[in-house]
């Protein structure tokens, strides 16, 4: 944060010197000391009649150093939990596809495609129903407690899958895995938005969402390792569920005990760090440290057409993600591989998706743009599904095999990269916390509806080409692209309209009435 003082105003320069001196020790006290006597550096540089002083330069340098130290401290305390929880959640959610190739379908599901699809969809039923309540719970109570409770529920249910002996038992376990993850997925994104500004958010959300792609790679490697276990008294798929379920129990307990809750109350921060953290958040919007749900914010979200439209685009993305999560090993097995090799060849697409996600989310934060990167990812998904649709799946040449495998990489990238981008887009455009929590929960509820359809798009009888599954994904990737381009254009138009109506944008850090007027507050601008 930069501060400037008026030329030839000696008292102010003295005051700035004192403020800069204090900033060396606290990193934040100068913010309050200089209140009312300075303007923000970016505005001053645009011709306000103010010029920088040596004291101001020192203050900016010390404040920037304090902010970097704070961000590192937050990253070390919060992101490991976020990444490990998401890794655990996706392993427990997605291991059904790997277990299918290890005998689960024959043993428990009566060797029926329909029963397997129902088992997949059971997760999404409760995930959809409980997503809004689960995310709002992170606003009602300490987020670390609500997230830990969700992790405990899904880890117990995922571990119990190893003990099922019929389809009913597996269906019930999958329902409870969905309940637990509904209290985690969007709640963790909401939790990160309590600590990080919108300029920091996408790359952090991307980092923890990247654990989903990492879980795909780990899941393939773990499944390949389990497949090598021979002559065991326990079926391979049961061993898989135990290996991936039990560690989640320990992680849930550690989350409740050690993950910081809210910046206003967390003992992890000292008072100077707390002040600096809240000051940074207030640069975007006025932060709200209140526990409990503000129902007016919930109503504003549920009556906002933009939330519905973005949620439809998110659902288009999730159709591809659900297809990848449920059937990627099956699709790759159609290349002519054994079950074990098909598990192994699922790893590279997830590794590429991981790297691409981190790069694109960092670019999105740097440029403060969401819509254009999201649209580009939909194009990548469109290319991938078209390749899988157009190129024959059997009796193929080496070049055709390479093209189909490249298509698999594209669809995995499209399934994962847009998650943090759309979540950050939604979080940034819903400034009040109850409004934001509801919007993120709603995003997941509507956004997962097409994941239910994905569970039924790839019946074995249509393999290895899977024409229906590829065709439906092509249509919805195109729809998602059109929606996000339209929303980007609308957000840009609306920001220009507000600039004109309000005579320009307010100074950086101005207090906005978002606690009462939400995204309609004077001075608020949408991220596009």
XYZ file of C-alpha atoms in Angstrom:
528
model
C 0.000 0.000 0.000
C 1.379 3.364 -0.937
C 1.018 6.717 0.808
C 1.749 10.199 -0.530
C 1.913 13.544 1.212
C 1.320 17.037 -0.116
C 4.310 18.981 -1.448
C 5.655 21.605 0.980
C 3.347 20.525 3.780
C 5.930 20.058 6.522
C 3.597 18.890 9.324
C 2.317 16.120 7.139
C 5.847 15.086 6.219
C 6.746 14.863 9.899
C 3.620 12.827 10.518
C 4.514 10.543 7.622
C 8.017 10.085 9.089
C 6.490 8.921 12.375
C 4.093 6.649 10.536
C 6.876 5.086 8.499
C 8.920 4.519 11.666
C 5.985 2.720 13.286
C 5.401 0.699 10.132
C 8.850 -0.830 10.467
C 7.692 -2.597 13.598
C 4.001 -3.242 13.035
C 3.527 -3.034 9.296
C 0.042 -1.634 9.900
C -0.008 1.168 12.459
C 0.849 3.746 9.860
C -2.367 2.905 8.100
C -4.354 4.380 10.947
C -1.820 7.118 11.712
C -2.034 8.504 8.219
C -5.788 8.214 7.901
C -7.268 11.478 6.712
C -3.899 13.064 5.865
C -2.879 11.053 2.811
C -4.270 9.604 -0.353
C -3.563 6.246 -1.982
C -0.506 6.163 -4.164
C -2.254 5.158 -7.369
C -4.705 8.023 -7.112
C -2.003 10.511 -6.222
C 0.017 9.519 -9.219
C -2.938 10.243 -11.483
C -2.708 13.957 -10.830
C -4.178 14.686 -7.423
C -1.471 17.252 -6.657
C 0.428 15.004 -4.266
C 3.942 13.658 -4.666
C 5.846 10.859 -2.942
C 8.148 11.528 -0.006
C 11.115 9.522 1.259
C 9.079 8.584 4.314
C 6.246 7.417 2.080
C 8.630 5.233 0.078
C 9.964 3.675 3.280
C 6.451 3.105 4.533
C 5.379 1.409 1.297
C 8.430 -0.831 1.370
C 7.899 -1.851 4.989
C 4.175 -2.427 4.470
C 4.795 -4.565 1.390
C 7.328 -6.600 3.359
C 4.826 -7.072 6.200
C 2.142 -8.145 3.721
C 4.439 -10.723 2.116
C 5.300 -12.100 5.550
C 1.596 -12.255 6.460
C 0.649 -14.042 3.228
C 3.406 -16.602 3.769
C 2.185 -17.214 7.307
C -1.419 -17.653 6.106
C -0.347 -19.938 3.281
C 1.612 -22.178 5.645
C -1.285 -22.426 8.109
C -4.303 -22.772 5.797
C -3.265 -24.131 2.400
C -1.804 -27.458 3.607
C -5.165 -28.292 5.199
C -7.038 -27.154 2.111
C -4.847 -29.198 -0.236
C -4.829 -32.353 1.903
C -8.591 -32.193 2.494
C -9.324 -31.765 -1.198
C -6.885 -34.536 -2.094
C -8.579 -36.794 0.426
C -12.060 -35.811 -0.726
C -11.342 -36.504 -4.371
C -9.641 -39.810 -3.625
C -12.677 -40.923 -1.621
C -15.104 -39.546 -4.199
C -13.381 -40.839 -7.316
C -12.081 -44.237 -6.217
C -15.279 -45.931 -7.398
C -14.030 -45.732 -10.995
C -10.776 -47.478 -10.022
C -12.552 -50.025 -7.810
C -14.785 -50.901 -10.747
C -11.794 -52.321 -12.607
C -10.764 -54.316 -9.515
C -13.942 -56.372 -9.128
C -16.364 -54.091 -7.293
C -18.993 -54.273 -10.039
C -18.984 -58.078 -10.136
C -18.905 -58.547 -6.348
C -21.358 -55.917 -5.088
C -23.253 -54.437 -8.033
C -24.425 -57.644 -9.731
C -22.206 -56.883 -12.744
C -24.680 -54.167 -13.791
C -23.827 -50.895 -15.532
C -27.022 -49.392 -14.169
C -26.139 -50.212 -10.563
C -22.688 -48.685 -11.050
C -24.240 -45.508 -12.456
C -26.664 -45.344 -9.527
C -23.742 -45.702 -7.105
C -21.998 -42.788 -8.840
C -25.123 -40.632 -8.787
C -25.890 -41.315 -5.098
C -22.935 -39.143 -4.183
C -24.216 -36.239 -6.268
C -27.774 -36.440 -4.896
C -26.766 -35.552 -1.331
C -23.923 -33.330 -2.523
C -26.467 -31.193 -4.357
C -29.118 -31.184 -1.619
C -26.758 -30.264 1.233
C -24.400 -27.906 -0.592
C -26.125 -24.627 0.361
C -26.722 -25.634 4.022
C -23.167 -26.958 4.233
C -21.641 -23.734 2.930
C -23.880 -21.536 5.093
C -22.797 -23.553 8.119
C -19.289 -22.154 7.569
C -20.835 -18.686 8.051
C -22.952 -19.705 11.029
C -20.077 -21.202 13.038
C -16.286 -21.319 12.924
C -15.470 -22.603 9.387
C -12.711 -24.912 10.614
C -15.261 -26.784 12.758
C -17.909 -27.139 10.052
C -15.330 -28.258 7.476
C -13.822 -30.768 9.924
C -17.291 -32.175 10.645
C -17.867 -32.692 6.939
C -14.479 -34.402 6.578
C -15.311 -36.729 9.456
C -18.626 -37.742 7.860
C -17.211 -38.476 4.415
C -14.112 -40.278 5.734
C -16.180 -42.648 7.875
C -18.553 -43.341 4.982
C -15.712 -43.827 2.492
C -13.950 -46.274 4.800
C -17.174 -48.207 5.374
C -17.403 -48.832 1.616
C -14.759 -51.528 2.159
C -17.234 -53.457 4.340
C -20.180 -53.468 1.923
C -21.508 -56.760 0.569
C -24.473 -55.615 -1.487
C -25.512 -52.672 -3.595
C -27.759 -51.145 -0.904
C -24.827 -50.825 1.497
C -22.672 -49.191 -1.159
C -25.458 -46.791 -2.127
C -25.888 -45.659 1.508
C -22.151 -45.125 1.915
C -22.023 -43.052 -1.255
C -24.937 -40.918 -0.025
C -23.033 -40.089 3.168
C -19.817 -39.349 1.277
C -21.892 -36.725 -0.573
C -23.230 -35.273 2.695
C -19.748 -34.876 4.132
C -18.257 -33.302 1.037
C -21.182 -30.853 0.808
C -19.902 -29.371 4.088
C -16.409 -29.021 2.649
C -16.072 -28.209 -1.069
C -17.535 -24.723 -1.435
C -17.136 -24.032 2.297
C -13.370 -24.217 1.879
C -13.535 -21.724 -0.983
C -15.644 -19.465 1.247
C -13.132 -19.943 4.065
C -10.247 -18.848 1.825
C -12.227 -15.744 0.801
C -12.304 -14.717 4.481
C -8.499 -14.529 4.527
C -7.403 -13.519 1.025
C -8.294 -10.589 -1.223
C -9.647 -11.162 -4.722
C -6.148 -10.399 -6.041
C -4.812 -13.387 -4.084
C -7.790 -15.722 -4.248
C -7.774 -17.548 -7.598
C -4.247 -18.906 -7.273
C -5.002 -20.120 -3.719
C -8.285 -21.707 -4.755
C -6.433 -23.134 -7.748
C -3.784 -24.599 -5.482
C -6.283 -26.419 -3.317
C -8.445 -27.472 -6.278
C -5.288 -28.747 -7.970
C -5.291 -31.434 -5.326
C -8.295 -32.850 -7.190
C -6.144 -33.329 -10.267
C -3.354 -34.616 -8.041
C -5.782 -37.128 -6.548
C -6.503 -38.438 -10.036
C -2.812 -39.071 -10.526
C -2.377 -40.541 -7.033
C -5.542 -42.582 -7.414
C -4.210 -44.170 -10.578
C -0.858 -44.944 -8.947
C -2.457 -46.319 -5.777
C -4.835 -48.462 -7.829
C -1.940 -49.740 -9.933
C -0.094 -50.662 -6.737
C -3.133 -52.373 -5.242
C -3.616 -54.315 -8.483
C -0.198 -55.892 -7.916
C -1.321 -57.417 -4.600
C -1.936 -61.089 -5.239
C -3.422 -63.904 -3.122
C -4.768 -61.508 -0.478
C -7.588 -62.595 1.826
C -9.193 -59.200 1.161
C -10.419 -58.218 -2.284
C -8.330 -55.591 -4.035
C -11.158 -53.049 -4.192
C -11.701 -53.360 -0.422
C -7.999 -52.687 0.184
C -8.292 -49.620 -2.075
C -11.175 -48.172 -0.041
C -9.295 -48.748 3.240
C -6.014 -47.215 2.023
C -7.779 -44.080 0.783
C -10.404 -43.777 3.554
C -8.620 -44.252 6.881
C -6.118 -41.329 6.593
C -9.062 -38.962 6.075
C -10.254 -39.697 9.604
C -6.991 -38.450 11.095
C -7.016 -35.409 8.829
C -10.541 -34.443 9.941
C -9.471 -34.383 13.587
C -6.340 -32.339 12.826
C -8.439 -29.835 10.875
C -10.709 -29.189 13.851
C -7.758 -28.726 16.178
C -5.264 -26.754 14.108
C -6.734 -25.025 11.036
C -7.317 -21.260 11.660
C -10.967 -20.208 11.695
C -11.602 -16.516 11.011
C -9.099 -13.627 10.927
C -11.114 -11.592 13.439
C -10.788 -14.210 16.189
C -7.990 -16.623 15.268
C -5.228 -16.981 17.844
C -2.857 -17.791 15.003
C -2.428 -14.045 14.330
C -1.061 -11.433 16.698
C -2.861 -8.094 16.843
C -0.624 -6.329 14.325
C -1.027 -9.200 11.846
C -4.784 -9.234 12.437
C -5.008 -5.505 11.723
C -2.962 -5.838 8.559
C -5.028 -8.813 7.381
C -8.318 -6.996 7.890
C -6.928 -3.814 6.315
C -6.025 -5.780 3.172
C -9.493 -7.316 3.029
C -11.104 -3.900 3.434
C -9.350 -2.693 0.299
C -11.705 -4.906 -1.702
C -14.883 -4.557 0.322
C -15.817 -3.858 3.914
C -15.161 -7.085 5.809
C -17.849 -8.596 8.019
C -16.559 -10.300 11.137
C -19.975 -11.361 12.421
C -20.802 -15.017 12.960
C -24.285 -16.103 12.002
C -26.225 -15.885 8.767
C -27.585 -12.552 7.516
C -30.740 -13.712 5.750
C -31.058 -10.547 3.688
C -27.790 -11.536 2.009
C -29.208 -14.997 1.333
C -32.287 -13.442 -0.270
C -30.152 -11.121 -2.397
C -28.265 -14.133 -3.744
C -31.359 -16.196 -4.476
C -32.994 -13.314 -6.376
C -29.882 -12.474 -8.432
C -30.147 -13.786 -11.997
C -26.379 -13.718 -12.447
C -25.883 -16.449 -9.862
C -28.216 -18.747 -11.800
C -26.495 -18.111 -15.132
C -22.974 -18.679 -13.797
C -24.204 -21.834 -12.037
C -25.438 -23.211 -15.369
C -21.978 -22.641 -16.862
C -20.471 -24.397 -13.829
C -22.837 -27.302 -14.431
C -21.645 -27.556 -18.043
C -18.105 -27.832 -16.719
C -19.142 -30.445 -14.143
C -20.665 -32.674 -16.801
C -17.170 -33.079 -18.204
C -15.654 -33.461 -14.743
C -18.207 -36.119 -13.788
C -17.503 -37.951 -17.040
C -13.759 -37.882 -16.362
C -14.081 -38.875 -12.710
C -16.415 -41.775 -13.397
C -15.131 -43.153 -16.666
C -11.587 -42.035 -17.559
C -10.050 -45.436 -16.637
C -12.771 -47.145 -18.696
C -12.155 -44.853 -21.683
C -8.395 -45.461 -21.555
C -8.912 -49.198 -21.145
C -10.750 -49.020 -24.476
C -7.393 -48.219 -26.096
C -6.568 -51.909 -25.609
C -4.840 -51.821 -22.212
C -5.181 -54.233 -19.311
C -6.990 -52.990 -16.188
C -3.704 -52.293 -14.381
C -2.157 -50.395 -17.298
C -5.340 -48.378 -17.793
C -5.011 -47.219 -14.162
C -1.398 -46.197 -14.790
C -2.152 -44.264 -17.970
C -4.694 -42.070 -16.146
C -1.781 -40.373 -14.347
C -0.274 -38.099 -17.089
C -3.536 -36.265 -17.964
C -4.000 -35.313 -14.318
C -0.387 -34.170 -14.035
C -0.811 -31.891 -17.070
C -4.074 -30.531 -15.632
C -2.325 -29.749 -12.338
C 0.407 -27.656 -13.954
C -1.970 -25.904 -16.347
C -4.337 -25.020 -13.507
C -1.629 -23.384 -11.407
C -0.376 -21.360 -14.373
C -3.793 -20.150 -15.526
C -5.077 -19.236 -12.062
C -1.910 -17.212 -11.422
C -2.448 -15.414 -14.732
C -6.100 -14.790 -13.820
C -5.119 -13.169 -10.510
C -2.386 -11.112 -12.175
C -4.690 -9.721 -14.848
C -7.798 -9.739 -12.616
C -9.830 -11.420 -15.331
C -11.948 -14.550 -14.995
C -14.296 -14.821 -17.972
C -11.743 -15.011 -20.782
C -9.631 -17.755 -19.105
C -12.824 -19.720 -18.365
C -13.921 -19.425 -22.000
C -10.503 -20.640 -23.180
C -10.749 -23.711 -20.960
C -14.180 -24.540 -22.412
C -12.566 -24.438 -25.873
C -9.912 -26.909 -24.683
C -12.667 -29.225 -23.437
C -14.530 -28.884 -26.723
C -11.396 -29.895 -28.649
C -10.844 -32.900 -26.380
C -14.363 -34.319 -26.680
C -14.421 -33.724 -30.448
C -11.196 -35.745 -30.786
C -12.630 -38.608 -28.727
C -15.815 -38.479 -30.808
C -14.246 -38.197 -34.252
C -11.273 -40.575 -34.027
C -12.011 -44.326 -34.040
C -11.411 -46.084 -30.738
C -10.522 -49.533 -32.023
C -7.982 -50.852 -34.556
C -6.241 -47.469 -34.540
C -2.858 -46.340 -35.777
C -0.187 -44.832 -33.548
C -1.107 -41.305 -34.655
C -4.792 -41.939 -33.925
C -3.875 -43.327 -30.516
C -1.794 -40.211 -29.796
C -4.650 -37.944 -30.858
C -7.161 -39.789 -28.647
C -4.795 -39.683 -25.688
C -4.295 -35.958 -26.292
C -8.105 -35.673 -26.238
C -8.107 -37.365 -22.818
C -5.587 -34.808 -21.569
C -7.786 -31.971 -22.879
C -10.969 -33.231 -21.213
C -9.194 -33.733 -17.879
C -7.788 -30.183 -18.081
C -11.224 -28.784 -18.940
C -12.796 -30.685 -16.057
C -10.466 -29.277 -13.424
C -9.027 -25.901 -14.459
C -12.363 -24.088 -14.550
C -13.284 -25.044 -10.982
C -11.068 -22.449 -9.202
C -11.675 -19.832 -11.894
C -15.466 -19.977 -11.666
C -15.410 -20.256 -7.866
C -13.159 -17.168 -7.608
C -15.365 -15.334 -10.101
C -18.440 -16.056 -8.000
C -16.740 -15.181 -4.709
C -15.416 -11.869 -6.011
C -18.772 -10.742 -7.382
C -20.708 -11.482 -4.162
C -19.062 -9.151 -1.628
C -21.193 -9.723 1.492
C -20.350 -12.943 3.338
C -23.837 -14.471 3.643
C -24.521 -13.580 0.013
C -21.166 -15.124 -0.955
C -21.674 -18.318 1.056
C -25.114 -18.805 -0.491
C -23.803 -18.096 -3.996
C -20.996 -20.636 -3.602
C -23.395 -23.246 -2.219
C -25.886 -22.525 -4.982
C -23.101 -22.768 -7.539
C -22.437 -26.280 -6.339
C -26.089 -27.324 -6.076
C -27.020 -26.276 -9.594
C -23.527 -26.962 -10.889
C -23.589 -30.628 -9.929
C -26.937 -31.440 -11.550
C -25.346 -32.468 -14.839
C -22.900 -34.647 -12.921
C -25.911 -36.882 -12.267
C -26.413 -37.201 -16.011
C -22.718 -37.973 -16.536
C -23.124 -41.154 -14.485
C -25.364 -42.628 -17.216
C -23.615 -41.404 -20.377
C -21.008 -44.143 -20.793
C -22.676 -47.600 -20.723
C -20.333 -50.485 -21.469
C -22.419 -51.502 -24.482
C -21.377 -48.261 -26.248
C -17.653 -48.717 -25.592
C -14.977 -48.124 -26.540
C -16.216 -45.229 -28.725
C -18.873 -43.920 -26.284
C -20.553 -41.780 -28.939
C -23.411 -40.612 -26.717
C -21.159 -39.497 -23.867
C -18.851 -37.562 -26.181
C -21.720 -35.913 -28.078
C -23.474 -34.678 -24.946
C -20.220 -33.296 -23.556
C -19.511 -31.478 -26.829
C -22.916 -29.779 -26.663
C -22.509 -28.613 -23.083
C -18.913 -27.466 -23.491
C -20.191 -25.237 -26.306
C -23.064 -23.990 -24.136
C -20.682 -23.191 -21.270
C -18.428 -21.241 -23.632
C -21.348 -19.126 -24.898
C -22.569 -18.402 -21.365
C -19.232 -17.208 -19.977
C -18.513 -15.032 -23.010
C -21.951 -13.448 -22.616
C -21.437 -12.875 -18.873
C -17.986 -11.359 -19.425
C -19.429 -8.877 -21.895
C -22.297 -8.036 -19.531
C -19.997 -7.456 -16.547
C -17.807 -5.134 -18.626
C -20.860 -3.225 -19.860
C -22.291 -2.901 -16.337
C -18.972 -1.647 -14.928
C -18.807 1.026 -17.634
C -22.415 2.016 -16.918
C -21.654 2.409 -13.207
C -18.491 4.397 -13.953
C -20.542 6.816 -16.029
C -23.440 7.041 -13.566
C -21.181 7.535 -10.526
C -18.662 9.848 -12.154
C -15.826 7.314 -12.101
C -14.588 4.781 -9.648
C -14.046 5.562 -5.957
C -10.505 5.727 -4.530
C -8.942 2.359 -3.753
C -9.908 1.240 -0.260
C -13.029 3.393 0.020
C -15.648 1.992 2.374
C -18.517 0.532 0.340
C -21.984 -0.216 1.670
C -21.821 -3.871 0.687
C -23.053 -5.063 4.082
C -26.423 -3.479 3.322
C -26.559 -3.112 -0.457
C -24.409 -6.110 -1.481
C -23.186 -6.018 -5.092
C -25.526 -3.079 -5.757
C -23.507 -0.780 -3.468
C -22.242 2.473 -4.934
C -18.611 2.049 -5.992
C -18.682 -1.752 -6.275
C -17.390 -3.147 -9.574
C -17.652 -6.674 -10.883
C -14.707 -8.859 -11.800
C -15.162 -9.795 -15.442
